[in-house]
Amino acid sequence: ERPDGLPQDLAGRRVVVSAGGTREPLDPVRFLGNRSSGRQGYALAAVAAQRGAAVTLVAAHTADLADPAAVEVVRVGSALELRDAMHAAVKGADAVVMAAAVADFRPVSLAGHKIKKTGSDPEPLALTTNPDILVELVGAREPGQIVVGFAAETGDDTGDALHHGRQKLARKGCDLLVVNAVGDGMAFEVPENAGWLLAADGSETVLPHGSKALLASRVWDAVAARLRDR
Ligand code: CTP
Ligand code: CA
């Protein structure tokens, strides 16, 4: 342990974290984006470094956040760029956390020049589906590598947020899924998160309301335990 009391339980480990929201370009000056601030991913990277890991942070668009200390930062724009950066970064990594908000869709075509008004209404925007990077990373997982996903869920008429989280864990095939319950002012653009940590072995831990740094600590606790056991 260091004097500040943080365990050095990730010393000698290499971890990769994605953060922020992807921007899907329409033309040289326009994009489709989302409201992700990147704060949770940055907190994950910072805490992992504080616990001794060698950290690569693959950052899509974020709020104006300072680079975490002692972290290698790789900047990307679109989902396709994030995908390439992740596949390169995860080689030899002990753990991978997909905290980025990846756009589900991107424009079919990227105009080479700025799209101009013509006096009549534009055609509807044609979109295509982005690859599911988390599913790809699970498919390419090296022996013993731990892959963690994130999901922000609300309830609907088919089930509550936890139900949707369980379904998503099964669909993605990752080792751990952090489920944030959205609503009541939680998760988006606010400093506090709350939810569950679901594991492929069936274990479910409540993540109490707290800071993004605290949530990051709980995630690394679970990752470190699995790395010890492998
Ligand atoms: N994710 C990803 N690639 C995508 C979409 C999502 O890697 N194209 C990752 C996110 O980084 C996150 C997890 O998958 O770790 C869950 O993202 P989410 O948007 O909740 O899942 P989707 O499969 O896109 O389902 P939904 O229809 O609920 O958006
Ligand atoms: Ca999605």
PDB file of C-alpha atoms and ligand atoms in Angstrom:
ATOM      1  CA  GLU A   1       0.000   0.000   0.000  1.00  0.00           C
ATOM      2  CA  ARG A   2       1.002   3.579  -0.611  1.00  0.00           C
ATOM      3  CA  PRO A   3       0.891   6.179   2.173  1.00  0.00           C
ATOM      4  CA  ASP A   4      -2.497   7.417   0.859  1.00  0.00           C
ATOM      5  CA  GLY A   5      -3.930   3.950   1.517  1.00  0.00           C
ATOM      6  CA  LEU A   6      -4.772   2.925  -2.051  1.00  0.00           C
ATOM      7  CA  PRO A   7      -3.969  -0.737  -2.639  1.00  0.00           C
ATOM      8  CA  GLN A   8      -1.374  -1.374  -5.357  1.00  0.00           C
ATOM      9  CA  ASP A   9      -3.345  -4.418  -6.483  1.00  0.00           C
ATOM     10  CA  LEU A  10      -3.071  -3.505 -10.180  1.00  0.00           C
ATOM     11  CA  ALA A  11       0.719  -3.174 -10.147  1.00  0.00           C
ATOM     12  CA  GLY A  12       2.217  -5.062 -13.068  1.00  0.00           C
ATOM     13  CA  ARG A  13      -1.155  -5.086 -14.883  1.00  0.00           C
ATOM     14  CA  ARG A  14      -1.961  -3.347 -18.166  1.00  0.00           C
ATOM     15  CA  VAL A  15      -5.490  -2.041 -18.596  1.00  0.00           C
ATOM     16  CA  VAL A  16      -7.348  -0.220 -21.371  1.00  0.00           C
ATOM     17  CA  VAL A  17     -10.310   2.090 -20.785  1.00  0.00           C
ATOM     18  CA  SER A  18     -12.477   3.817 -23.390  1.00  0.00           C
ATOM     19  CA  ALA A  19     -14.268   7.054 -22.522  1.00  0.00           C
ATOM     20  CA  GLY A  20     -16.385   9.827 -23.972  1.00  0.00           C
ATOM     21  CA  GLY A  21     -18.878   9.977 -26.805  1.00  0.00           C
ATOM     22  CA  THR A  22     -18.115   9.173 -30.410  1.00  0.00           C
ATOM     23  CA  ARG A  23     -18.816  11.725 -33.146  1.00  0.00           C
ATOM     24  CA  GLU A  24     -20.063  10.364 -36.451  1.00  0.00           C
ATOM     25  CA  PRO A  25     -19.088  12.725 -39.269  1.00  0.00           C
ATOM     26  CA  LEU A  26     -21.576  13.983 -41.873  1.00  0.00           C
ATOM     27  CA  ASP A  27     -19.263  16.371 -43.688  1.00  0.00           C
ATOM     28  CA  PRO A  28     -16.010  18.164 -42.804  1.00  0.00           C
ATOM     29  CA  VAL A  29     -17.748  20.426 -40.253  1.00  0.00           C
ATOM     30  CA  ARG A  30     -20.716  18.394 -38.931  1.00  0.00           C
ATOM     31  CA  PHE A  31     -21.292  15.229 -36.919  1.00  0.00           C
ATOM     32  CA  LEU A  32     -23.887  13.214 -34.995  1.00  0.00           C
ATOM     33  CA  GLY A  33     -22.903  13.116 -31.330  1.00  0.00           C
ATOM     34  CA  ASN A  34     -24.122  12.354 -27.827  1.00  0.00           C
ATOM     35  CA  ARG A  35     -24.023  13.922 -24.371  1.00  0.00           C
ATOM     36  CA  SER A  36     -21.383  11.689 -22.763  1.00  0.00           C
ATOM     37  CA  SER A  37     -18.936  13.769 -20.702  1.00  0.00           C
ATOM     38  CA  GLY A  38     -16.299  11.039 -20.407  1.00  0.00           C
ATOM     39  CA  ARG A  39     -16.072  11.574 -16.641  1.00  0.00           C
ATOM     40  CA  GLN A  40     -16.689   7.934 -15.675  1.00  0.00           C
ATOM     41  CA  GLY A  41     -14.049   6.632 -18.075  1.00  0.00           C
ATOM     42  CA  TYR A  42     -11.531   9.236 -16.904  1.00  0.00           C
ATOM     43  CA  ALA A  43     -12.217   8.263 -13.276  1.00  0.00           C
ATOM     44  CA  LEU A  44     -11.666   4.593 -14.157  1.00  0.00           C
ATOM     45  CA  ALA A  45      -8.350   5.404 -15.831  1.00  0.00           C
ATOM     46  CA  ALA A  46      -7.190   7.653 -12.976  1.00  0.00           C
ATOM     47  CA  VAL A  47      -8.045   5.114 -10.267  1.00  0.00           C
ATOM     48  CA  ALA A  48      -6.398   2.242 -12.168  1.00  0.00           C
ATOM     49  CA  ALA A  49      -3.199   4.275 -12.480  1.00  0.00           C
ATOM     50  CA  GLN A  50      -3.339   5.166  -8.773  1.00  0.00           C
ATOM     51  CA  ARG A  51      -3.611   1.433  -8.005  1.00  0.00           C
ATOM     52  CA  GLY A  52      -0.472   0.698  -9.992  1.00  0.00           C
ATOM     53  CA  ALA A  53      -1.719  -0.290 -13.464  1.00  0.00           C
ATOM     54  CA  ALA A  54      -0.192   0.778 -16.759  1.00  0.00           C
ATOM     55  CA  VAL A  55      -3.218   2.486 -18.320  1.00  0.00           C
ATOM     56  CA  THR A  56      -4.192   3.345 -21.888  1.00  0.00           C
ATOM     57  CA  LEU A  57      -7.211   5.664 -22.105  1.00  0.00           C
ATOM     58  CA  VAL A  58      -8.877   5.735 -25.521  1.00  0.00           C
ATOM     59  CA  ALA A  59     -10.814   8.991 -25.426  1.00  0.00           C
ATOM     60  CA  ALA A  60     -13.582   9.986 -27.807  1.00  0.00           C
ATOM     61  CA  HIS A  61     -15.157  13.427 -27.358  1.00  0.00           C
ATOM     62  CA  THR A  62     -15.346  14.525 -23.721  1.00  0.00           C
ATOM     63  CA  ALA A  63     -16.022  17.575 -21.639  1.00  0.00           C
ATOM     64  CA  ASP A  64     -12.917  19.655 -21.015  1.00  0.00           C
ATOM     65  CA  LEU A  65     -11.222  17.096 -18.741  1.00  0.00           C
ATOM     66  CA  ALA A  66      -7.562  17.112 -17.707  1.00  0.00           C
ATOM     67  CA  ASP A  67      -5.605  14.012 -18.744  1.00  0.00           C
ATOM     68  CA  PRO A  68      -5.365  11.704 -15.701  1.00  0.00           C
ATOM     69  CA  ALA A  69      -1.860  11.534 -14.236  1.00  0.00           C
ATOM     70  CA  ALA A  70       0.446   8.803 -15.560  1.00  0.00           C
ATOM     71  CA  VAL A  71      -2.050   7.594 -18.190  1.00  0.00           C
ATOM     72  CA  GLU A  72      -1.386   7.174 -21.924  1.00  0.00           C
ATOM     73  CA  VAL A  73      -4.212   8.964 -23.766  1.00  0.00           C
ATOM     74  CA  VAL A  74      -5.179   8.037 -27.349  1.00  0.00           C
ATOM     75  CA  ARG A  75      -7.697  10.409 -28.929  1.00  0.00           C
ATOM     76  CA  VAL A  76     -10.331   9.253 -31.396  1.00  0.00           C
ATOM     77  CA  GLY A  77     -13.394  10.733 -33.084  1.00  0.00           C
ATOM     78  CA  SER A  78     -15.802   8.253 -34.639  1.00  0.00           C
ATOM     79  CA  ALA A  79     -16.882   4.769 -33.568  1.00  0.00           C
ATOM     80  CA  LEU A  80     -14.798   3.263 -36.370  1.00  0.00           C
ATOM     81  CA  GLU A  81     -11.715   5.093 -35.097  1.00  0.00           C
ATOM     82  CA  LEU A  82     -12.476   3.984 -31.539  1.00  0.00           C
ATOM     83  CA  ARG A  83     -12.804   0.412 -32.759  1.00  0.00           C
ATOM     84  CA  ASP A  84      -9.381   0.462 -34.469  1.00  0.00           C
ATOM     85  CA  ALA A  85      -7.726   2.103 -31.450  1.00  0.00           C
ATOM     86  CA  MET A  86      -9.250  -0.444 -29.060  1.00  0.00           C
ATOM     87  CA  HIS A  87      -8.247  -3.479 -31.098  1.00  0.00           C
ATOM     88  CA  ALA A  88      -4.674  -2.149 -31.180  1.00  0.00           C
ATOM     89  CA  ALA A  89      -4.563  -1.183 -27.493  1.00  0.00           C
ATOM     90  CA  VAL A  90      -6.024  -4.379 -25.991  1.00  0.00           C
ATOM     91  CA  LYS A  91      -3.252  -6.648 -27.276  1.00  0.00           C
ATOM     92  CA  GLY A  92      -1.610  -8.098 -24.186  1.00  0.00           C
ATOM     93  CA  ALA A  93      -3.892  -6.176 -21.807  1.00  0.00           C
ATOM     94  CA  ASP A  94      -5.093  -7.801 -18.587  1.00  0.00           C
ATOM     95  CA  ALA A  95      -8.384  -5.891 -18.527  1.00  0.00           C
ATOM     96  CA  VAL A  96     -10.487  -3.784 -20.886  1.00  0.00           C
ATOM     97  CA  VAL A  97     -13.290  -1.439 -19.836  1.00  0.00           C
ATOM     98  CA  MET A  98     -15.689  -0.034 -22.448  1.00  0.00           C
ATOM     99  CA  ALA A  99     -17.015   3.089 -20.750  1.00  0.00           C
ATOM    100  CA  ALA A 100     -17.339   5.046 -24.013  1.00  0.00           C
ATOM    101  CA  ALA A 101     -20.760   6.040 -25.364  1.00  0.00           C
ATOM    102  CA  VAL A 102     -20.466   4.543 -28.844  1.00  0.00           C
ATOM    103  CA  ALA A 103     -22.951   5.839 -31.418  1.00  0.00           C
ATOM    104  CA  ASP A 104     -25.192   2.967 -32.483  1.00  0.00           C
ATOM    105  CA  PHE A 105     -25.523   4.447 -35.994  1.00  0.00           C
ATOM    106  CA  ARG A 106     -23.439   6.554 -38.381  1.00  0.00           C
ATOM    107  CA  PRO A 107     -24.274   8.374 -41.613  1.00  0.00           C
ATOM    108  CA  VAL A 108     -23.982   6.050 -44.612  1.00  0.00           C
ATOM    109  CA  SER A 109     -21.908   8.540 -46.521  1.00  0.00           C
ATOM    110  CA  LEU A 110     -19.388  11.182 -45.526  1.00  0.00           C
ATOM    111  CA  ALA A 111     -19.566  14.207 -47.820  1.00  0.00           C
ATOM    112  CA  GLY A 112     -16.149  15.352 -48.961  1.00  0.00           C
ATOM    113  CA  HIS A 113     -17.240  18.989 -48.808  1.00  0.00           C
ATOM    114  CA  LYS A 114     -19.601  21.032 -46.628  1.00  0.00           C
ATOM    115  CA  ILE A 115     -23.231  20.171 -47.392  1.00  0.00           C
ATOM    116  CA  LYS A 116     -24.941  23.326 -48.773  1.00  0.00           C
ATOM    117  CA  LYS A 117     -28.553  24.504 -48.653  1.00  0.00           C
ATOM    118  CA  THR A 118     -30.289  24.097 -52.004  1.00  0.00           C
ATOM    119  CA  GLY A 119     -33.596  25.886 -51.365  1.00  0.00           C
ATOM    120  CA  SER A 120     -35.558  22.638 -50.991  1.00  0.00           C
ATOM    121  CA  ASP A 121     -35.741  20.244 -48.032  1.00  0.00           C
ATOM    122  CA  PRO A 122     -32.913  17.693 -47.734  1.00  0.00           C
ATOM    123  CA  GLU A 123     -33.298  13.975 -48.219  1.00  0.00           C
ATOM    124  CA  PRO A 124     -33.767  12.034 -44.956  1.00  0.00           C
ATOM    125  CA  LEU A 125     -30.428  11.209 -43.397  1.00  0.00           C
ATOM    126  CA  ALA A 126     -29.419   7.642 -44.282  1.00  0.00           C
ATOM    127  CA  LEU A 127     -27.793   5.815 -41.355  1.00  0.00           C
ATOM    128  CA  THR A 128     -26.079   2.480 -40.956  1.00  0.00           C
ATOM    129  CA  THR A 129     -25.283   0.442 -37.839  1.00  0.00           C
ATOM    130  CA  ASN A 130     -21.865   0.737 -36.219  1.00  0.00           C
ATOM    131  CA  PRO A 131     -20.013  -2.435 -35.232  1.00  0.00           C
ATOM    132  CA  ASP A 132     -20.523  -3.496 -31.606  1.00  0.00           C
ATOM    133  CA  ILE A 133     -16.992  -2.938 -30.323  1.00  0.00           C
ATOM    134  CA  LEU A 134     -17.641  -4.586 -26.957  1.00  0.00           C
ATOM    135  CA  VAL A 135     -18.925  -7.761 -28.621  1.00  0.00           C
ATOM    136  CA  GLU A 136     -15.875  -7.727 -30.916  1.00  0.00           C
ATOM    137  CA  LEU A 137     -13.503  -7.326 -27.969  1.00  0.00           C
ATOM    138  CA  VAL A 138     -15.209 -10.215 -26.161  1.00  0.00           C
ATOM    139  CA  GLY A 139     -14.800 -12.323 -29.310  1.00  0.00           C
ATOM    140  CA  ALA A 140     -11.103 -11.407 -29.534  1.00  0.00           C
ATOM    141  CA  ARG A 141     -10.489 -11.764 -25.766  1.00  0.00           C
ATOM    142  CA  GLU A 142      -7.094 -13.226 -24.927  1.00  0.00           C
ATOM    143  CA  PRO A 143      -6.910 -16.023 -22.326  1.00  0.00           C
ATOM    144  CA  GLY A 144      -7.497 -14.556 -18.868  1.00  0.00           C
ATOM    145  CA  GLN A 145      -8.305 -11.064 -20.180  1.00  0.00           C
ATOM    146  CA  ILE A 146     -11.217  -9.445 -18.317  1.00  0.00           C
ATOM    147  CA  VAL A 147     -13.679  -7.433 -20.426  1.00  0.00           C
ATOM    148  CA  VAL A 148     -16.049  -4.972 -18.755  1.00  0.00           C
ATOM    149  CA  GLY A 149     -19.029  -3.204 -20.329  1.00  0.00           C
ATOM    150  CA  PHE A 150     -21.211  -0.317 -19.204  1.00  0.00           C
ATOM    151  CA  ALA A 151     -24.928   0.151 -19.695  1.00  0.00           C
ATOM    152  CA  ALA A 152     -27.280   2.978 -18.802  1.00  0.00           C
ATOM    153  CA  GLU A 153     -30.761   1.484 -18.507  1.00  0.00           C
ATOM    154  CA  THR A 154     -34.269   2.636 -17.682  1.00  0.00           C
ATOM    155  CA  GLY A 155     -37.264   0.462 -17.009  1.00  0.00           C
ATOM    156  CA  ASP A 156     -39.970   0.065 -19.642  1.00  0.00           C
ATOM    157  CA  ASP A 157     -43.062  -2.084 -20.115  1.00  0.00           C
ATOM    158  CA  THR A 158     -40.904  -5.208 -20.682  1.00  0.00           C
ATOM    159  CA  GLY A 159     -38.918  -4.929 -17.438  1.00  0.00           C
ATOM    160  CA  ASP A 160     -36.937  -2.765 -15.026  1.00  0.00           C
ATOM    161  CA  ALA A 161     -33.381  -1.451 -15.441  1.00  0.00           C
ATOM    162  CA  LEU A 162     -31.868  -4.515 -13.719  1.00  0.00           C
ATOM    163  CA  HIS A 163     -33.752  -6.858 -16.049  1.00  0.00           C
ATOM    164  CA  HIS A 164     -32.413  -5.007 -19.083  1.00  0.00           C
ATOM    165  CA  GLY A 165     -28.918  -5.105 -17.571  1.00  0.00           C
ATOM    166  CA  ARG A 166     -29.064  -8.894 -17.159  1.00  0.00           C
ATOM    167  CA  GLN A 167     -30.217  -9.296 -20.751  1.00  0.00           C
ATOM    168  CA  LYS A 168     -27.410  -7.036 -21.965  1.00  0.00           C
ATOM    169  CA  LEU A 169     -24.750  -8.948 -20.001  1.00  0.00           C
ATOM    170  CA  ALA A 170     -25.891 -12.173 -21.659  1.00  0.00           C
ATOM    171  CA  ARG A 171     -26.069 -10.577 -25.100  1.00  0.00           C
ATOM    172  CA  LYS A 172     -22.614  -8.974 -24.883  1.00  0.00           C
ATOM    173  CA  GLY A 173     -20.827 -11.927 -23.281  1.00  0.00           C
ATOM    174  CA  CYS A 174     -18.533  -9.708 -21.197  1.00  0.00           C
ATOM    175  CA  ASP A 175     -17.147 -10.725 -17.785  1.00  0.00           C
ATOM    176  CA  LEU A 176     -18.640  -7.757 -15.938  1.00  0.00           C
ATOM    177  CA  LEU A 177     -21.353  -5.230 -16.783  1.00  0.00           C
ATOM    178  CA  VAL A 178     -21.816  -2.001 -14.858  1.00  0.00           C
ATOM    179  CA  VAL A 179     -25.489  -1.092 -15.023  1.00  0.00           C
ATOM    180  CA  ASN A 180     -26.375   2.504 -14.276  1.00  0.00           C
ATOM    181  CA  ALA A 181     -29.988   3.138 -13.414  1.00  0.00           C
ATOM    182  CA  VAL A 182     -30.942   6.216 -15.417  1.00  0.00           C
ATOM    183  CA  GLY A 183     -33.583   8.625 -14.252  1.00  0.00           C
ATOM    184  CA  ASP A 184     -33.983  10.742 -11.120  1.00  0.00           C
ATOM    185  CA  GLY A 185     -31.140  12.912 -12.383  1.00  0.00           C
ATOM    186  CA  MET A 186     -28.596  10.079 -12.351  1.00  0.00           C
ATOM    187  CA  ALA A 187     -25.877   9.128 -14.830  1.00  0.00           C
ATOM    188  CA  PHE A 188     -25.923  11.792 -17.531  1.00  0.00           C
ATOM    189  CA  GLU A 189     -23.945  15.004 -17.069  1.00  0.00           C
ATOM    190  CA  VAL A 190     -24.069  14.702 -13.291  1.00  0.00           C
ATOM    191  CA  PRO A 191     -21.209  13.672 -11.010  1.00  0.00           C
ATOM    192  CA  GLU A 192     -23.009  10.783  -9.292  1.00  0.00           C
ATOM    193  CA  ASN A 193     -23.874   7.262 -10.517  1.00  0.00           C
ATOM    194  CA  ALA A 194     -25.729   4.330  -8.943  1.00  0.00           C
ATOM    195  CA  GLY A 195     -26.600   0.854 -10.121  1.00  0.00           C
ATOM    196  CA  TRP A 196     -25.371  -2.745 -10.143  1.00  0.00           C
ATOM    197  CA  LEU A 197     -22.255  -4.652 -11.054  1.00  0.00           C
ATOM    198  CA  LEU A 198     -23.343  -7.836 -12.834  1.00  0.00           C
ATOM    199  CA  ALA A 199     -20.900 -10.679 -13.450  1.00  0.00           C
ATOM    200  CA  ALA A 200     -20.961 -13.517 -15.957  1.00  0.00           C
ATOM    201  CA  ASP A 201     -20.732 -15.982 -13.026  1.00  0.00           C
ATOM    202  CA  GLY A 202     -24.147 -14.719 -11.883  1.00  0.00           C
ATOM    203  CA  SER A 203     -23.000 -12.577  -8.978  1.00  0.00           C
ATOM    204  CA  GLU A 204     -24.742  -9.204  -8.619  1.00  0.00           C
ATOM    205  CA  THR A 205     -23.459  -6.362  -6.445  1.00  0.00           C
ATOM    206  CA  VAL A 206     -25.338  -3.159  -5.715  1.00  0.00           C
ATOM    207  CA  LEU A 207     -23.328  -0.055  -6.530  1.00  0.00           C
ATOM    208  CA  PRO A 208     -24.513   2.534  -4.061  1.00  0.00           C
ATOM    209  CA  HIS A 209     -24.961   6.162  -4.920  1.00  0.00           C
ATOM    210  CA  GLY A 210     -21.547   7.784  -4.870  1.00  0.00           C
ATOM    211  CA  SER A 211     -18.864   9.508  -6.873  1.00  0.00           C
ATOM    212  CA  LYS A 212     -17.577   8.249 -10.209  1.00  0.00           C
ATOM    213  CA  ALA A 213     -14.228   7.636  -8.457  1.00  0.00           C
ATOM    214  CA  LEU A 214     -15.974   5.379  -5.930  1.00  0.00           C
ATOM    215  CA  LEU A 215     -17.744   3.474  -8.717  1.00  0.00           C
ATOM    216  CA  ALA A 216     -14.388   3.125 -10.475  1.00  0.00           C
ATOM    217  CA  SER A 217     -12.893   1.653  -7.288  1.00  0.00           C
ATOM    218  CA  ARG A 218     -15.677  -0.933  -7.075  1.00  0.00           C
ATOM    219  CA  VAL A 219     -15.107  -1.914 -10.711  1.00  0.00           C
ATOM    220  CA  TRP A 220     -11.348  -2.331 -10.200  1.00  0.00           C
ATOM    221  CA  ASP A 221     -11.987  -4.297  -6.972  1.00  0.00           C
ATOM    222  CA  ALA A 222     -13.968  -6.810  -9.041  1.00  0.00           C
ATOM    223  CA  VAL A 223     -11.409  -6.864 -11.850  1.00  0.00           C
ATOM    224  CA  ALA A 224      -8.470  -7.288  -9.445  1.00  0.00           C
ATOM    225  CA  ALA A 225     -10.234 -10.185  -7.693  1.00  0.00           C
ATOM    226  CA  ARG A 226     -10.766 -11.951 -11.026  1.00  0.00           C
ATOM    227  CA  LEU A 227      -7.165 -11.351 -12.111  1.00  0.00           C
ATOM    228  CA  ARG A 228      -5.966 -12.872  -8.817  1.00  0.00           C
ATOM    229  CA  ASP A 229      -8.175 -15.928  -9.316  1.00  0.00           C
ATOM    230  CA  ARG A 230      -7.324 -16.682 -12.931  1.00  0.00           C
TER     231      ARG A 230
HETATM  232  N1  CTP B   1     -20.860  -0.548 -27.169  1.00  0.00           N
HETATM  233  C1  CTP B   1     -19.890  -0.827 -28.106  1.00  0.00           C
HETATM  234  N2  CTP B   1     -20.137  -0.636 -29.439  1.00  0.00           N
HETATM  235  C2  CTP B   1     -21.338  -0.182 -29.841  1.00  0.00           C
HETATM  236  C3  CTP B   1     -22.341   0.094 -28.902  1.00  0.00           C
HETATM  237  C4  CTP B   1     -22.065  -0.091 -27.565  1.00  0.00           C
HETATM  238  O1  CTP B   1     -18.792  -1.247 -27.726  1.00  0.00           O
HETATM  239  N3  CTP B   1     -21.564  -0.018 -31.145  1.00  0.00           N
HETATM  240  C5  CTP B   1     -20.569  -0.800 -25.734  1.00  0.00           C
HETATM  241  C6  CTP B   1     -20.612   0.414 -24.843  1.00  0.00           C
HETATM  242  O2  CTP B   1     -19.351   1.021 -24.762  1.00  0.00           O
HETATM  243  C7  CTP B   1     -21.026  -0.209 -23.515  1.00  0.00           C
HETATM  244  C8  CTP B   1     -21.897  -1.381 -23.909  1.00  0.00           C
HETATM  245  O3  CTP B   1     -21.548  -1.687 -25.270  1.00  0.00           O
HETATM  246  O4  CTP B   1     -19.918  -0.715 -22.807  1.00  0.00           O
HETATM  247  C9  CTP B   1     -23.362  -1.166 -23.811  1.00  0.00           C
HETATM  248  O5  CTP B   1     -23.732  -0.064 -24.612  1.00  0.00           O
HETATM  249  P1  CTP B   1     -25.283   0.199 -24.851  1.00  0.00           P
HETATM  250  O6  CTP B   1     -25.452   1.394 -25.715  1.00  0.00           O
HETATM  251  O7  CTP B   1     -25.956   0.176 -23.510  1.00  0.00           O
HETATM  252  O8  CTP B   1     -25.682  -1.161 -25.603  1.00  0.00           O
HETATM  253  P2  CTP B   1     -26.309  -1.430 -27.023  1.00  0.00           P
HETATM  254  O9  CTP B   1     -25.910  -2.832 -27.371  1.00  0.00           O
HETATM  255  O10 CTP B   1     -25.968  -0.363 -27.988  1.00  0.00           O
HETATM  256  O11 CTP B   1     -27.857  -1.474 -26.713  1.00  0.00           O
HETATM  257  P3  CTP B   1     -28.975  -0.283 -26.674  1.00  0.00           P
HETATM  258  O12 CTP B   1     -29.952  -0.667 -27.724  1.00  0.00           O
HETATM  259  O13 CTP B   1     -29.548  -0.402 -25.269  1.00  0.00           O
HETATM  260  O14 CTP B   1     -28.300   1.029 -26.931  1.00  0.00           O
HETATM  261 CA    CA B   2     -26.339   1.887 -27.719  1.00  0.00          CA
END
